[in-house]
mmCIF file of C-alpha atoms in Angstrom:
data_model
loop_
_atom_site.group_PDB
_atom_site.id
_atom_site.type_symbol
_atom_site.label_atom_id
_atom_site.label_comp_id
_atom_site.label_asym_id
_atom_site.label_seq_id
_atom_site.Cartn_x
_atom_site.Cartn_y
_atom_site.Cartn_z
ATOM 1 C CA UNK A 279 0.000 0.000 0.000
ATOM 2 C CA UNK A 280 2.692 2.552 0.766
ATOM 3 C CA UNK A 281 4.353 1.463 -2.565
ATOM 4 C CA UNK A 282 0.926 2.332 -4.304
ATOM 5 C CA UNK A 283 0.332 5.318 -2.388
ATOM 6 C CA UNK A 284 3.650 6.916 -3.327
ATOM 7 C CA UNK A 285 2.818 5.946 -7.092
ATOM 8 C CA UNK A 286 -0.605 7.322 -7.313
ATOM 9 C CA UNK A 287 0.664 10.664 -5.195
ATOM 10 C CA UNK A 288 3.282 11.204 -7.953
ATOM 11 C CA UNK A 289 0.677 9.987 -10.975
ATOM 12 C CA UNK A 290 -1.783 12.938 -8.769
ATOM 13 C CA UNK A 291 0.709 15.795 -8.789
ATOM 14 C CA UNK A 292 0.907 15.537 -12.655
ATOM 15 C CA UNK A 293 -2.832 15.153 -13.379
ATOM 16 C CA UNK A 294 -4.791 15.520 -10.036
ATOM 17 C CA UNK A 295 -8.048 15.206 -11.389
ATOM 18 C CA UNK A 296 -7.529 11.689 -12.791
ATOM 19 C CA UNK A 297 -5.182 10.260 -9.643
ATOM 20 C CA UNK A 298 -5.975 12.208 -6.540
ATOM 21 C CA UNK A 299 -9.549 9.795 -5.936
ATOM 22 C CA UNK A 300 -6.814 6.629 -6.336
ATOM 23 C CA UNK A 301 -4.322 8.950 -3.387
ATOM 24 C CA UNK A 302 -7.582 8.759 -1.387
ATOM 25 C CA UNK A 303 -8.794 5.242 -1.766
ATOM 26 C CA UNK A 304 -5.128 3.757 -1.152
ATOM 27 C CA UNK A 305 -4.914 5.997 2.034
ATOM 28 C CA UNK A 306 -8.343 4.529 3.215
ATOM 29 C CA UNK A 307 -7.298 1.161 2.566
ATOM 30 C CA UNK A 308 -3.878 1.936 4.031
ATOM 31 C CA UNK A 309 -5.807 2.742 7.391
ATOM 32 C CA UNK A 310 -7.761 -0.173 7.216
ATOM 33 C CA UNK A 311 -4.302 -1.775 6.981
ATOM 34 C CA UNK A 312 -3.491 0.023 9.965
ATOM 35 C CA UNK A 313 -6.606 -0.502 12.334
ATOM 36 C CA UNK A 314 -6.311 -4.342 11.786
ATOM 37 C CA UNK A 315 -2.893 -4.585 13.165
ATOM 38 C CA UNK A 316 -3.197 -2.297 15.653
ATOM 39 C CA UNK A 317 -1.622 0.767 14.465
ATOM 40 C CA UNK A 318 -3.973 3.050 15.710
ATOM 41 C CA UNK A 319 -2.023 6.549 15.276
ATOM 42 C CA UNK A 320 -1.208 5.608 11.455
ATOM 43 C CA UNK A 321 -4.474 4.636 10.503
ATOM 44 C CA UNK A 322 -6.297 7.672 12.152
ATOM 45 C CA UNK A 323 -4.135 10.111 10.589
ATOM 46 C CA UNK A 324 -4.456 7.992 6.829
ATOM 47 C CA UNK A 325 -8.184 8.122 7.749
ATOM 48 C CA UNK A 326 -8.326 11.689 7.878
ATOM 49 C CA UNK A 327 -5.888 12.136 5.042
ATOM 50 C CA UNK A 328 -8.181 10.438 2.961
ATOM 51 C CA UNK A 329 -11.171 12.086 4.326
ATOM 52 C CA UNK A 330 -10.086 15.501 3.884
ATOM 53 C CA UNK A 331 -9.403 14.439 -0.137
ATOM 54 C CA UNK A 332 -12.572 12.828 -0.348
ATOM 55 C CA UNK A 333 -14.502 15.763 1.096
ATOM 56 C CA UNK A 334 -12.381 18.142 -1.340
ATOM 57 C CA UNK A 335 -13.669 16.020 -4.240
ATOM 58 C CA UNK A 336 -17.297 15.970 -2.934
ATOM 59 C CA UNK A 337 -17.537 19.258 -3.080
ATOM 60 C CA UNK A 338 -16.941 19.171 -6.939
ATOM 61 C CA UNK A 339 -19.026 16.121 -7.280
ATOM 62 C CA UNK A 340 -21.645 15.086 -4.498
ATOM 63 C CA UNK A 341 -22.804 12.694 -6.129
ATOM 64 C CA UNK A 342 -19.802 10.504 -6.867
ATOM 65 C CA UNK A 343 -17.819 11.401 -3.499
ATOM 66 C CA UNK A 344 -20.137 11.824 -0.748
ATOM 67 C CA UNK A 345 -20.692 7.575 -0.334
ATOM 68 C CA UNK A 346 -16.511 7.703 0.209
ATOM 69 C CA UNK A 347 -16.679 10.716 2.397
ATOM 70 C CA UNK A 348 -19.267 8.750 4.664
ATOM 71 C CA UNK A 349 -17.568 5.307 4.096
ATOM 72 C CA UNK A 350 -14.571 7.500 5.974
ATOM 73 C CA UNK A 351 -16.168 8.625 8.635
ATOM 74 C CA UNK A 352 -17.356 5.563 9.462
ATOM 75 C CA UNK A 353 -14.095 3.845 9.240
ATOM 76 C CA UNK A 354 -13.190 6.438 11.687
ATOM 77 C CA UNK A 355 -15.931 6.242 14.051
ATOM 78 C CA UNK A 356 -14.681 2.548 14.451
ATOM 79 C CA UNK A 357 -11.329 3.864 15.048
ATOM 80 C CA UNK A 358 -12.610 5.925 17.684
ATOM 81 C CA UNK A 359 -14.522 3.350 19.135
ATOM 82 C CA UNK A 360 -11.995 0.597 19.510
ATOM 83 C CA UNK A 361 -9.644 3.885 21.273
ATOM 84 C CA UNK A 362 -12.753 4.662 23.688
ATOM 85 C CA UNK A 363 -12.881 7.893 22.295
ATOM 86 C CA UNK A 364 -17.178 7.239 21.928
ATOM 87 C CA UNK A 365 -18.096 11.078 21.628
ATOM 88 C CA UNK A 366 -16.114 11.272 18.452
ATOM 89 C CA UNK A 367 -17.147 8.113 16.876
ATOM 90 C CA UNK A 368 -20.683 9.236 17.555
ATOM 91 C CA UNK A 369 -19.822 12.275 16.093
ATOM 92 C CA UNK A 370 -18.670 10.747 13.316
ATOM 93 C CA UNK A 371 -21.198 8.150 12.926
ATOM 94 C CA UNK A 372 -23.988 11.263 12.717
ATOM 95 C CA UNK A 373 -21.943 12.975 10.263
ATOM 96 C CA UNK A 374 -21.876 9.736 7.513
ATOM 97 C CA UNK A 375 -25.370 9.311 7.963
ATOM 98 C CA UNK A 376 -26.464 12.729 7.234
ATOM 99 C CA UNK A 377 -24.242 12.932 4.280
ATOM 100 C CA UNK A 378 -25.372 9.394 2.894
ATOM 101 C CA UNK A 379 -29.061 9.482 3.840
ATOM 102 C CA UNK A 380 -30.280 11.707 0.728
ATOM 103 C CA UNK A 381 -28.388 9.577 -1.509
ATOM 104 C CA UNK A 382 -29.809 6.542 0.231
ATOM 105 C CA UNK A 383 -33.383 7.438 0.171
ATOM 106 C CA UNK A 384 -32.780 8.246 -3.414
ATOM 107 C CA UNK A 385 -31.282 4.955 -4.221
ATOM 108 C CA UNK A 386 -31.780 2.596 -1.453
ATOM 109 C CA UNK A 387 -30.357 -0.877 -3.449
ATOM 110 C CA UNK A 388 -27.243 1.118 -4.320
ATOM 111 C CA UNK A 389 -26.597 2.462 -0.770
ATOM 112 C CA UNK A 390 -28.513 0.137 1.431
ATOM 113 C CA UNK A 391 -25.244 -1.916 2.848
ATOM 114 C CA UNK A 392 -23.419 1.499 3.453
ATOM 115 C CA UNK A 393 -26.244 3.019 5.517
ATOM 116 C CA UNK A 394 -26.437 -0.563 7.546
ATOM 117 C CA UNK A 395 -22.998 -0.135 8.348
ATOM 118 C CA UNK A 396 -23.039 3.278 9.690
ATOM 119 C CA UNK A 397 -26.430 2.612 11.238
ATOM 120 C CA UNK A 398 -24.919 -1.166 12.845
ATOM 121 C CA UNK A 399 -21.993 1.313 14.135
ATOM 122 C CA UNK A 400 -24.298 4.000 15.435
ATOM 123 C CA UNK A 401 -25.939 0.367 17.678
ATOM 124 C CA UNK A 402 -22.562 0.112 18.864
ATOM 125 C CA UNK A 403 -21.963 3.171 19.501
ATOM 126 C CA UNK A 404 -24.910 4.258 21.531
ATOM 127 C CA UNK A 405 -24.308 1.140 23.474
ATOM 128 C CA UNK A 406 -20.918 1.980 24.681
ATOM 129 C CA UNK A 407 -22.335 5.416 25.358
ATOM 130 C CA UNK A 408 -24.586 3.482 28.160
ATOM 131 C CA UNK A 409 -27.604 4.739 26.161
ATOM 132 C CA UNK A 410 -30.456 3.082 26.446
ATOM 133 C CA UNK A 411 -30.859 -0.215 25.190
ATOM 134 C CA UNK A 412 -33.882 0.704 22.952
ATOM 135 C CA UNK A 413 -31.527 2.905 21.383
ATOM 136 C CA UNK A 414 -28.952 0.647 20.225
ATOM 137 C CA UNK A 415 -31.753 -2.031 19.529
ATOM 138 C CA UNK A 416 -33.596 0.582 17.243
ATOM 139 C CA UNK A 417 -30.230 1.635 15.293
ATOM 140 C CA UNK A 418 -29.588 -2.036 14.908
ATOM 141 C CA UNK A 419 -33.090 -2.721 13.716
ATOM 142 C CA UNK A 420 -33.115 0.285 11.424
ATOM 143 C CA UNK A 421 -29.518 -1.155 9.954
ATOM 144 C CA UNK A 422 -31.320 -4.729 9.145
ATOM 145 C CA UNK A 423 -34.105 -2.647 6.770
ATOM 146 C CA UNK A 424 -31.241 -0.748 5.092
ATOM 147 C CA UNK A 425 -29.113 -4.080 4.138
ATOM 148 C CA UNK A 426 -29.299 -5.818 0.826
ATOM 149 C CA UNK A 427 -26.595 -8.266 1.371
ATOM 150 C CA UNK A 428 -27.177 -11.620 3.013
ATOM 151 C CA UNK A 429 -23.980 -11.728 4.855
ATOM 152 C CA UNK A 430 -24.302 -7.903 6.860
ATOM 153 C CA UNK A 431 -27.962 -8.838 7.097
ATOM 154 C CA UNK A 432 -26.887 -12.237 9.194
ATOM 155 C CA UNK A 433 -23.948 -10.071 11.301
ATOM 156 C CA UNK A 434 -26.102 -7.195 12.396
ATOM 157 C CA UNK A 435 -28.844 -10.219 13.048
ATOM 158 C CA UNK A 436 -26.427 -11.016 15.749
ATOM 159 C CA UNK A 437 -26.278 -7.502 16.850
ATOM 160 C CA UNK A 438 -29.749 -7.283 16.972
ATOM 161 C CA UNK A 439 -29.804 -10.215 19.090
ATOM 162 C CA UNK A 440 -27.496 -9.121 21.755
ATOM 163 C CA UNK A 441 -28.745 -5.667 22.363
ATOM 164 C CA UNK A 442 -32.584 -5.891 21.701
ATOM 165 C CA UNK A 443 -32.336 -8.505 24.921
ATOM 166 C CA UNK A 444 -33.137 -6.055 27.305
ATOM 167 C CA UNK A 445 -35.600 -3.608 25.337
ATOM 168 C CA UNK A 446 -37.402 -5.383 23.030
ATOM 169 C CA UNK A 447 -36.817 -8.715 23.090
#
């Protein structure tokens, strides 16, 4: 990934237009990289790299960037929560969903697994916020209706089941 991000950051100073989405998506999945093996300061800082370029390309194009500005911020939000830092995740976790939810409602099928992500996070996040349990169980509910595919639908199934125990049932 660092070998690809210094490519594509070269290929983006000569033609930014065409390379600097590529600098954004390699930082994002550099994070990811990151987060998985524990190298929290790295990956929040390739998060927000990658963030701030996505939001900088959203602004020319809503449309196409907004989905990777949100995808971001939830990345980040999971950051946050796996550092205990829950205020920002939630933070976070509102911001993707107001940016996503026009597009969604628009276009559920195409955005329908994003928005149960962010909306599955928001569930975990309002648990370890000691919210309510009908909170979480509601986010979590609302996150099964978004999802399309079988495999999120069956993981925030088991989400569902562990914190709608004690609210719903």
């Amino acid at each position: 990934y660092r070998e690809a991000l210094s490519i594509r950051r070269e290929l983006a100073q000569a033609n930014p237009e065409a390379y600097r989405p590529y600098v954004a998506t390699t930082l994002n999945n550099l994070a990811n990289l990151y987060s998985a093996t524990q190298r929290m300061k790295e990956a929040e800082e390739a998060y927000r790299e990658a963030l701030s370029t996505y939001r900088e390309l959203a602004q020319a194009n809503p449309e196409a960037y907004l989905p990777y500005v949100a995808t971001t911020l939830n990345n980040l939000a999971n950051l946050y929560r796996a550092t205990q830092r829950i205020e920002e995740a939630e933070e976070a976790c509102r911001e993707a969903e107001g940016l996503l939810k026009p597009l969604w409602c628009a276009n559920p099928e195409v955005h329908g697994d994003q928005m149960a992500r962010i909306l599955g996070t928001r569930a975990l996040v309002s648990e370890a916020l000691g919210e309510s349990s009908t909170d979480a169980c509601a986010l979590a509910r609302r996150a099964f209706a978004a999802a399309y595919d079988p495999g999120l639908k069956r993981g925030i199934q088991q989400l569902i089941d562990r914190v709608c125990v004690d609210s719903q049932g």
